[in-house]
Coordinates of C-alpha atoms in Angstrom, one line a residue:
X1 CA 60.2 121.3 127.8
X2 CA 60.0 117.5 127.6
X3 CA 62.2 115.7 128.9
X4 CA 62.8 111.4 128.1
X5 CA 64.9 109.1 130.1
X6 CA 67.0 107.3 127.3
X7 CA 66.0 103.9 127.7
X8 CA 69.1 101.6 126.9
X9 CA 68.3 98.9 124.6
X10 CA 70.3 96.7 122.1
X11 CA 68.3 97.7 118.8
X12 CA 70.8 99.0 116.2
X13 CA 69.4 102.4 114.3
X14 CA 70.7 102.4 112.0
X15 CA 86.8 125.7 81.9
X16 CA 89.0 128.5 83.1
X17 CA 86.8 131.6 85.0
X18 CA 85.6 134.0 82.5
X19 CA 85.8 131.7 79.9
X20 CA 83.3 128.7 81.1
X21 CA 79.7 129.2 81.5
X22 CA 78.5 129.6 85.0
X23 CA 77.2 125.9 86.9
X24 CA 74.1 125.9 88.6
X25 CA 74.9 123.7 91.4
X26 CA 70.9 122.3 93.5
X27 CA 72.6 123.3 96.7
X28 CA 75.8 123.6 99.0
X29 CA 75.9 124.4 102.8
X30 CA 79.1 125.9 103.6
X31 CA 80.3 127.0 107.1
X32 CA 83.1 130.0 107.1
X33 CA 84.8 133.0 108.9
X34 CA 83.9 136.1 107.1
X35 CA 87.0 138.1 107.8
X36 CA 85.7 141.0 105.1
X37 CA 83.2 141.9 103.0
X38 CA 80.8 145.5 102.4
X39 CA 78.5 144.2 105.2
X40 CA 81.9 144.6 107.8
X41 CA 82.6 147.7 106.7
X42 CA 78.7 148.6 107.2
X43 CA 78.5 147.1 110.3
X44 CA 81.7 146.9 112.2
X45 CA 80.4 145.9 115.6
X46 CA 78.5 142.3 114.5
X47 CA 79.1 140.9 111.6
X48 CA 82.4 139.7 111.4
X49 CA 82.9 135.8 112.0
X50 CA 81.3 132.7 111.7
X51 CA 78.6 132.0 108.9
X52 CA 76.5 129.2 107.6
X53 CA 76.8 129.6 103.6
X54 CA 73.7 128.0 101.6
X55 CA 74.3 128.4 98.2
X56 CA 71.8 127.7 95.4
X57 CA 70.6 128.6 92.3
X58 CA 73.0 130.7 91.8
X59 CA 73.1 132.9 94.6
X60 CA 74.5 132.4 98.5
X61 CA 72.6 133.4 101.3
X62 CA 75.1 134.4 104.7
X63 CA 73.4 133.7 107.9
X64 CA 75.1 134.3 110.9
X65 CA 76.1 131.5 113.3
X66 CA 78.5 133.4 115.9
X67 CA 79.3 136.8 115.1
X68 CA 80.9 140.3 116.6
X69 CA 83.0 142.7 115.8
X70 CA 86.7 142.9 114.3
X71 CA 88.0 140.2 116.9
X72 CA 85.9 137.5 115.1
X73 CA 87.8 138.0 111.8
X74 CA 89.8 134.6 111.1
X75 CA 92.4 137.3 109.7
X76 CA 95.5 134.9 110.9
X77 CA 94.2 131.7 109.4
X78 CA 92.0 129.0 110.8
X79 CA 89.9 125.4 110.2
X80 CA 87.2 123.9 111.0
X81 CA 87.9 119.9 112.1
X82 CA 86.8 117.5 114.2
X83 CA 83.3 119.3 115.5
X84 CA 85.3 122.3 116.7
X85 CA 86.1 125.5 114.4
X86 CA 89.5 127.4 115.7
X87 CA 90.9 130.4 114.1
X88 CA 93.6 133.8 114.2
X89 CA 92.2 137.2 115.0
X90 CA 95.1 139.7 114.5
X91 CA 95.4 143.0 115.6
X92 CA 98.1 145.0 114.4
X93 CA 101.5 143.5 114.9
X94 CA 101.7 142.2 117.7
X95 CA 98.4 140.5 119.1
X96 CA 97.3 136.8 117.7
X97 CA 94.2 135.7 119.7
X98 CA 93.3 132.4 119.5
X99 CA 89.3 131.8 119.0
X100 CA 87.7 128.1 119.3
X101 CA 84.0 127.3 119.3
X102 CA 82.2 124.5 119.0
X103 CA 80.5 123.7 115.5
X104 CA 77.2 122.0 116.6
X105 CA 75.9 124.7 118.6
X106 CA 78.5 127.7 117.5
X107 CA 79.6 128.7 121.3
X108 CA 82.9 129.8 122.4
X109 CA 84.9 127.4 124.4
X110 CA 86.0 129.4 128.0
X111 CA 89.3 130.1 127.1
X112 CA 88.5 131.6 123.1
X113 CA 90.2 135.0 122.8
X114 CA 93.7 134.0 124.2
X115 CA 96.8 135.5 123.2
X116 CA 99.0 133.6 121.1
X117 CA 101.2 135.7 119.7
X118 CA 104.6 134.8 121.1
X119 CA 103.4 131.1 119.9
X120 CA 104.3 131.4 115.7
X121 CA 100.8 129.6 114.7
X122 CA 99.6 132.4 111.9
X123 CA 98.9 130.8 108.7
X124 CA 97.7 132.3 105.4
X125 CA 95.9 128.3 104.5
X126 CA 95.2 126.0 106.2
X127 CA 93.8 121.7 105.9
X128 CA 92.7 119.1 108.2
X129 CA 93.5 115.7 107.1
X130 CA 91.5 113.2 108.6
X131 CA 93.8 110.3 107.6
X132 CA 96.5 111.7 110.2
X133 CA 95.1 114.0 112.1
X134 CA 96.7 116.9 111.7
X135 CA 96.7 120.5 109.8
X136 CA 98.9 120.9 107.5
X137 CA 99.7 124.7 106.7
X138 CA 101.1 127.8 105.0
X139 CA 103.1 129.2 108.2
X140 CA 103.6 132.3 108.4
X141 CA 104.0 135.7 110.5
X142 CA 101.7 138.5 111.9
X143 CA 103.1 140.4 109.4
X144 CA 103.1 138.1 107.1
X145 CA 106.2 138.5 105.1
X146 CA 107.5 134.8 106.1
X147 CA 105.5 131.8 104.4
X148 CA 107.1 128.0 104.9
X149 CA 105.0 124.4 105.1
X150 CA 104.3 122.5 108.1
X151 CA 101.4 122.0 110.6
X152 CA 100.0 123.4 113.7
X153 CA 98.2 122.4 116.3
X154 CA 96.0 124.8 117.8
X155 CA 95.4 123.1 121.0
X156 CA 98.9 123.2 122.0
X157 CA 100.0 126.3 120.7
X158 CA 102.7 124.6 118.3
X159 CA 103.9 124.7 114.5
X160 CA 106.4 122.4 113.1
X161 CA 107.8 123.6 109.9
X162 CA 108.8 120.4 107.3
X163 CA 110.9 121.1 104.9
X164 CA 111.6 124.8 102.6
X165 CA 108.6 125.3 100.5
X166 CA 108.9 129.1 100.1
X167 CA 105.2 128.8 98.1
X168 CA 102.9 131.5 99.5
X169 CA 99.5 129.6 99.4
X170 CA 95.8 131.4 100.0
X171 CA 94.4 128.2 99.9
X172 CA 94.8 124.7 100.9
X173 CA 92.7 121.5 101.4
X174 CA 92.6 118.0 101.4
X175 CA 90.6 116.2 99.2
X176 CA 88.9 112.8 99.9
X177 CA 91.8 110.2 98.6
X178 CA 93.8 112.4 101.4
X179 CA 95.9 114.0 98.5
X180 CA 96.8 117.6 100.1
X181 CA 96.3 120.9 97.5
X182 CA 97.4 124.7 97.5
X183 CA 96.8 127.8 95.3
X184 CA 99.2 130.2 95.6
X185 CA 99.4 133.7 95.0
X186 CA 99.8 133.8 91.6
X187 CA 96.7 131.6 91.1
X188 CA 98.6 128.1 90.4
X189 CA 96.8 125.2 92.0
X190 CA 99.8 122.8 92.7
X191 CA 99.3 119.0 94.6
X192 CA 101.5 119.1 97.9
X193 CA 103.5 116.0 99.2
X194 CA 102.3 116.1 102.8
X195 CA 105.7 114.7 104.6
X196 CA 108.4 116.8 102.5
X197 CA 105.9 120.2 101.4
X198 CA 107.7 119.4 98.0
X199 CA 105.2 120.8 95.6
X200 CA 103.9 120.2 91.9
X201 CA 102.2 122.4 89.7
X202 CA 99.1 121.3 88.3
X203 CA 98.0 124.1 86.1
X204 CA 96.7 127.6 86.6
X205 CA 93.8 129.0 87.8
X206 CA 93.2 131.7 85.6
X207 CA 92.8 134.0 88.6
X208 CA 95.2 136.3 90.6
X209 CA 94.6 136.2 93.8
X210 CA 94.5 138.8 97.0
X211 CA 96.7 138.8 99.6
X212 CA 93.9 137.9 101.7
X213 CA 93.6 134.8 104.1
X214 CA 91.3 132.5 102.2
X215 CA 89.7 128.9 101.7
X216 CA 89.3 125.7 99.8
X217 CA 87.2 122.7 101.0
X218 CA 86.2 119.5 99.6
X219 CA 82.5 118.8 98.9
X220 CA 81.6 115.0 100.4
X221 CA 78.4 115.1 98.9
X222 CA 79.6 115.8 95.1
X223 CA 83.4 114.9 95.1
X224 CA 84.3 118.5 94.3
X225 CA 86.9 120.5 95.3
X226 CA 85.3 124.4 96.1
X227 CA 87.8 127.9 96.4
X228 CA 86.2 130.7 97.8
X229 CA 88.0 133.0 95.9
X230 CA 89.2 136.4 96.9
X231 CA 90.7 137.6 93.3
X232 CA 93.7 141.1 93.4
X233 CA 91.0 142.4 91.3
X234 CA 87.0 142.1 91.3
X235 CA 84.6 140.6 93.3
X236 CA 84.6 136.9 95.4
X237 CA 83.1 134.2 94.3
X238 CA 82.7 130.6 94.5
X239 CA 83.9 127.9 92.5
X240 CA 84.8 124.6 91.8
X241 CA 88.5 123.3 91.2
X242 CA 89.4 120.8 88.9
X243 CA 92.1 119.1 90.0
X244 CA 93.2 117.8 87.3
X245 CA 93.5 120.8 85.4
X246 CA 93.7 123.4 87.7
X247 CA 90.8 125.0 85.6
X248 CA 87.5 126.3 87.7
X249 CA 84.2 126.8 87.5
X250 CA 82.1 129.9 88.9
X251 CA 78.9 129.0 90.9
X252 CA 78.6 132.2 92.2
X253 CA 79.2 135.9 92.9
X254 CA 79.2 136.9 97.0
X255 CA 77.5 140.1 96.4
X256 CA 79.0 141.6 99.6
X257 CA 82.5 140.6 98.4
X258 CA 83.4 138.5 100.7
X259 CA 86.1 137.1 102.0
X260 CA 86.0 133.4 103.5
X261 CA 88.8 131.6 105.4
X262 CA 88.1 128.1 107.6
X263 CA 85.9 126.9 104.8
X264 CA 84.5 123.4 105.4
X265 CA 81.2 121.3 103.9
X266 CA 79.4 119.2 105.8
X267 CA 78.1 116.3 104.7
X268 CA 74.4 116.7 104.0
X269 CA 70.9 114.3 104.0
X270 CA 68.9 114.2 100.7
X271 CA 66.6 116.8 100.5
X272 CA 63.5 115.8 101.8
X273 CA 64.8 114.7 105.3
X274 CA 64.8 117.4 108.3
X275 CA 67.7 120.2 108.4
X276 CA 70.8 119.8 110.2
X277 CA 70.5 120.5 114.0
X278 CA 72.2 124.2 115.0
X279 CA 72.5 124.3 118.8
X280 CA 73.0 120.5 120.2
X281 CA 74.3 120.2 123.4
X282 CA 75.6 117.4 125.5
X283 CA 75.9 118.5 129.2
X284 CA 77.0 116.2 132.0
X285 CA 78.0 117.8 135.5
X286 CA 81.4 117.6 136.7
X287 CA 82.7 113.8 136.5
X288 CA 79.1 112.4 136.9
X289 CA 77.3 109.6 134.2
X290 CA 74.2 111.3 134.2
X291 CA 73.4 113.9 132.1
X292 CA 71.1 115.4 129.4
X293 CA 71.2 116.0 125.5
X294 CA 69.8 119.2 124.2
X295 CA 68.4 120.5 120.9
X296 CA 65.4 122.2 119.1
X297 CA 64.1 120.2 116.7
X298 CA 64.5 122.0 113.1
X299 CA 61.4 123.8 111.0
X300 CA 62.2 123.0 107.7
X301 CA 63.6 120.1 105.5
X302 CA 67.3 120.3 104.0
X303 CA 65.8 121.8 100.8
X304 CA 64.4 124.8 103.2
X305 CA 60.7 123.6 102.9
X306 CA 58.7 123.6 106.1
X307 CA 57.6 121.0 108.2
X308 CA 54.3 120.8 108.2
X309 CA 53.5 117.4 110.7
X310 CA 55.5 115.5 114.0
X311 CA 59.3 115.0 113.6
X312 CA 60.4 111.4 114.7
X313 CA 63.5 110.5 116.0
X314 CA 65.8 108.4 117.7
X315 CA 68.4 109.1 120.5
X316 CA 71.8 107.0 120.6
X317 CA 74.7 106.8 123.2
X318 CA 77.2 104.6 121.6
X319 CA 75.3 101.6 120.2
X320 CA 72.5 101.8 122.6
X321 CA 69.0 103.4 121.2
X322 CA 66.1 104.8 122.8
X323 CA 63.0 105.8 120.6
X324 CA 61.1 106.5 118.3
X325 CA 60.1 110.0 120.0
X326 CA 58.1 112.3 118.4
X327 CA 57.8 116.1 119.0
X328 CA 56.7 119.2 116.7
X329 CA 58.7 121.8 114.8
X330 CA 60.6 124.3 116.9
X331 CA 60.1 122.0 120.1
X332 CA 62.9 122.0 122.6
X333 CA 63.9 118.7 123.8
X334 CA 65.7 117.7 127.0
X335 CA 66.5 114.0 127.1
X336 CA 68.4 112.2 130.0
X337 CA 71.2 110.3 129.1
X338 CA 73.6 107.9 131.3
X339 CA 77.0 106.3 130.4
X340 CA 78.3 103.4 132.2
X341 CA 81.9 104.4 132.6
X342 CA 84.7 107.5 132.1
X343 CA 86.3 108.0 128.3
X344 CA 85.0 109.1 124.8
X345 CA 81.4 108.7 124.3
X346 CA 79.4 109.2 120.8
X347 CA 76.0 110.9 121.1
X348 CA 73.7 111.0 118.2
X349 CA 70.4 112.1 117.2
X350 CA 68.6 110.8 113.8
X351 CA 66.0 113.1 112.2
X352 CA 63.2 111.7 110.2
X353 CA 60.0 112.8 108.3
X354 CA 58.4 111.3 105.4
X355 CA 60.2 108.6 105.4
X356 CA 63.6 110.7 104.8
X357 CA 66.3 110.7 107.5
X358 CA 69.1 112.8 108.3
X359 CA 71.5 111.1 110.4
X360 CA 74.5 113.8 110.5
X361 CA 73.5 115.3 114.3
X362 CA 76.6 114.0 116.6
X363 CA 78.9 114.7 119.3
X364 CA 81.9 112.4 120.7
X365 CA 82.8 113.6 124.3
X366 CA 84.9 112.7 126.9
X367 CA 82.6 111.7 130.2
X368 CA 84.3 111.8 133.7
X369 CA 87.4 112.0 135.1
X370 CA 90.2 112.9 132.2
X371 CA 94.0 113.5 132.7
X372 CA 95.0 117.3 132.2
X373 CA 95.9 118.4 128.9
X374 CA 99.9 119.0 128.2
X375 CA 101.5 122.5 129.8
X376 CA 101.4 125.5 127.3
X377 CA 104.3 128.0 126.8
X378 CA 107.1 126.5 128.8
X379 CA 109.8 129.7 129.0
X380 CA 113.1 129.4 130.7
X381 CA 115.7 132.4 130.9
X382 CA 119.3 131.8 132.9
X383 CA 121.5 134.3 135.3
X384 CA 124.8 134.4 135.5
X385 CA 124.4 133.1 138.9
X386 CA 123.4 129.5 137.4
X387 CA 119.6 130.1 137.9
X388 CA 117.2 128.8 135.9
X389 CA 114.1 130.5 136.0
X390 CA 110.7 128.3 134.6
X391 CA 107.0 129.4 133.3
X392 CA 104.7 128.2 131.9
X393 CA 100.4 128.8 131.0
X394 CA 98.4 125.6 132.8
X395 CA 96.8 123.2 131.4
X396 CA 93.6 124.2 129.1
X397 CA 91.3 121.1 131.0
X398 CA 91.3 117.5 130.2
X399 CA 93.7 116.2 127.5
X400 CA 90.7 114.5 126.0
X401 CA 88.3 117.3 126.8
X402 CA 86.5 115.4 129.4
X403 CA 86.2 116.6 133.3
X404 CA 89.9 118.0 135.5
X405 CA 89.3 119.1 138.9
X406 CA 91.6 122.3 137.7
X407 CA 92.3 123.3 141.7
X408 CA 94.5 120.5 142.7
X409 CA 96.8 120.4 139.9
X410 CA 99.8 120.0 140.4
X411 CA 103.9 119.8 138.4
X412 CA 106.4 117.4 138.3
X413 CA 108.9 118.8 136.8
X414 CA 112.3 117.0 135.4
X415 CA 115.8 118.2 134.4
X416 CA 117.6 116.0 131.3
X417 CA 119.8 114.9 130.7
X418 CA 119.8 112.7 133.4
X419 CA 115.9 112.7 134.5
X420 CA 116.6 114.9 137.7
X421 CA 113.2 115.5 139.5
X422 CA 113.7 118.8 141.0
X423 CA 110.0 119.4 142.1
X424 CA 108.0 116.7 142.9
X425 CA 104.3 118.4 143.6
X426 CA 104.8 122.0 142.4
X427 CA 101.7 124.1 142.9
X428 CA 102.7 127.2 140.6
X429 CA 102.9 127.6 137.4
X430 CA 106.6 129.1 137.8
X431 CA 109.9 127.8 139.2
X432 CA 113.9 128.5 140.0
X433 CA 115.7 126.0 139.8
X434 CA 119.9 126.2 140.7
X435 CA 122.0 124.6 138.8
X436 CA 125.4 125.8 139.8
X437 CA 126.4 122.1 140.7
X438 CA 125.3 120.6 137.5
X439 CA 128.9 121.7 135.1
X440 CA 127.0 122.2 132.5
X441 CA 124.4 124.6 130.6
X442 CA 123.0 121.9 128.2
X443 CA 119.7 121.7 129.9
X444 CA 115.8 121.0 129.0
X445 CA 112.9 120.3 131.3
X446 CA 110.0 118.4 131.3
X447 CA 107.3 120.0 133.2
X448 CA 104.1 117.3 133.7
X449 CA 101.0 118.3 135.4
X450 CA 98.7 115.9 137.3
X451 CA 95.9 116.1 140.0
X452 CA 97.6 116.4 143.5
X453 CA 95.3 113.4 146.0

């Protein structure tokens, strides 16, 4: 394995379904949860969850990026946003896992798989915004009888309901003016205000659809809106959305009838540059400002033609370059990188051959020292002895992702009104706390966790 120390330099790199004829679209790279389809029911053990989705002339082509059995289904709703893909597996009534993995080289973050379920954050649609940050959703239950608007965040385990939008959507996405849009289950695509959840109808679909937890994302590269469509009756399919109309059109049948939630599309490089890098890694130590970049350089082009001679490319931390490099198809690199101080870094490697580059191979990460991430699940019960008795789940790692030393954390924790400290350095992750002299039951806490020096 080669391995390059980045040299730091100042260089900058730099018709309604049934009734319309069928498009043939050159080609769209979808990623998605497969949550059913014939090839679950054939295989029950691997080929549930996360797929890469080309589709072109007229066919799609599933190939698996992080697969397994039942558990991988995104049955309880999901997205993918932000470089990171997290998702509902539920299990009868009771159990919500919570599964995250990272979506530039498909691996499970250490705590994927938790249980969830007491936290409310099933949804039956889901969309990231990038404009504010947050994903807005169809709440519902593991049951799902109950569907209201809100958000969720998934890395605090929190929904917050807006408004009383009873609209049970199968669908939802954000399209690139930022304007928020549902289908709902009688196959109406309506345009959703994102601070009230106050809907409009835009027009039908033409299409009933299933029950089923399902997907729509919009297409940078074409400014198209895509469904992946699980109708009551027939096969899946994919197929555009106009938004103006509410009309679609079919690209294509999923001839394992399948059934896609946490649909997103990339943006993509023309077709002639190098394919899209599958399993980069950034890996730094601890809190130290040396590390490595990882990756194996691709085989083929975008348009799924081989490369034939050398790959070139360029390696960037922030606005700092080292390069050109040049290495063979299917060659694993190792490159050393260094950053000067702690906080969000952007890592970035650009692809070219021919002449053609692709650019879209990046990671943002937090190096060094980070504060811990909020507290999860704070519970309190009372006695009748005026005891208050406190829990809560630690902190998941850094708030920003980037190295906690996870043994010396420590809890401050407050009692309002009034700001009482009550525990200055608590070292569990439960507490009792007597209130018998306070005259009152109108108490909350504020439990803050911070490394102990």
């Amino acid at each position: 394995m080669k391995k390059f120390s980045l040299v730091l330099c100042l260089a900058a790199l730099f018709g309604v379904f049934g009734a319309a004829a069928q498009n043939v679209v050159e080609k769209i790279e979808i990623w998605g949860n497969v949550s059913q389809s014939l090839k679950t029911k054939k295989d029950k053990k691997t080929s549930f969850g996360l797929y890469k989705i080309v589709v072109k002339d007229g066919k799609a082509l599933f190939m698996p990026l992080a697969t397994g059995d039942k558990h991988f289904a995104a049955n309880g709703g999901g997205v993918i946003h932000e470089g990171r893909c997290d998702f509902l597996n539920i299990s009868g009534s009771s159990s919500a896992e919570l599964r995250s993995f990272n979506t530039l080289n498909w691996k499970a973050y250490g705590d994927s798989g938790e249980d969830v379920s007491e936290n409310n954050i099933v949804t039956s649609a889901t969309a990231y915004d990038a404009s504010t940050g947050k994903i807005y959703a169809c709440l519902t239950d593991n049951k799902g009888k109950e569907h209201s608007y809100g958000y969720v965040d998934y890395d605090n385990y929190r929904r917050t309901k807006i408004g009383f939008n009873d609209n049970h959507y199968v669908a939802m996405a954000v399209n690139g003016d930022g304007t928020l849009y549902g289908i709902n289950i009688e196959g109406a695509l309506h345009k959703i205000d994102k601070r009230s959840g106050k809907s409009e109808s835009v027009g039908s679909t033409g299409v009933k659809p299933s029950e089923d937890v399902q997907s729509m994302a919009f297409n940078p590269n074409d400014g198209k809106m895509y469904w992946a469509a699980s109708p009551n009756k027939g096969t899946s399919f994919l197929c555009s959305v106009d938004l103006t109309t509410g009309n679609i059109n079919k690209v294509c049948d999923f001839s394992d009838n399948d059934v896609i939630s946490c649909m997103f599309i990339p943006m993509q490089p023309e077709g002639g540059a190098p394919a899209r890098l599958y399993d980069m890694e950034v890996l730094f130590e601890g809190a130290q400002n040396k590390g490595s970049m990882v990756f194996t350089l691709p085989v083929e082009h975008y348009d799924g033609s081989a490369i034939t001679g050398e790959i070139e490319y360029n390696l960037m931390v922030d606005d700092k370059v080292a390069g050109p490099f040049k290495g063979k198809p299917g060659e694993k690199v190792s490159a050393e990188v260094f950053v000067d101080d702690a906080g969000m870094h952007d890592f970035k490697v650009v692809l070219r051959t021919d002449g053609k580059e692709n650019a879209y191979n990046s990671i943002s990460k937090w190096i060094g020292y980070d504060e811990p991430s909020p507290i999860r699940n704070l519970k309190y019960y009372t006695t009748i002895d005026k005891l208050v008795y406190l829990s809560w789940k630690a902190p998941r790692g850094g708030r920003h992702g980037g190295y906690v030393d996870m043994k010396n954390i420590v809890y401050k924790i407050v009692r309002n009104p009034g700001g009482l400290v009550v525990a200055e350095a608590c070292e569990d992750t439960q507490f009792q706390d007597d209130v018998s002299s306070g005259g009152s039951n109108g108490f909350y806490y504020e439990v803050t966790p911070y490394i102990k020096k």
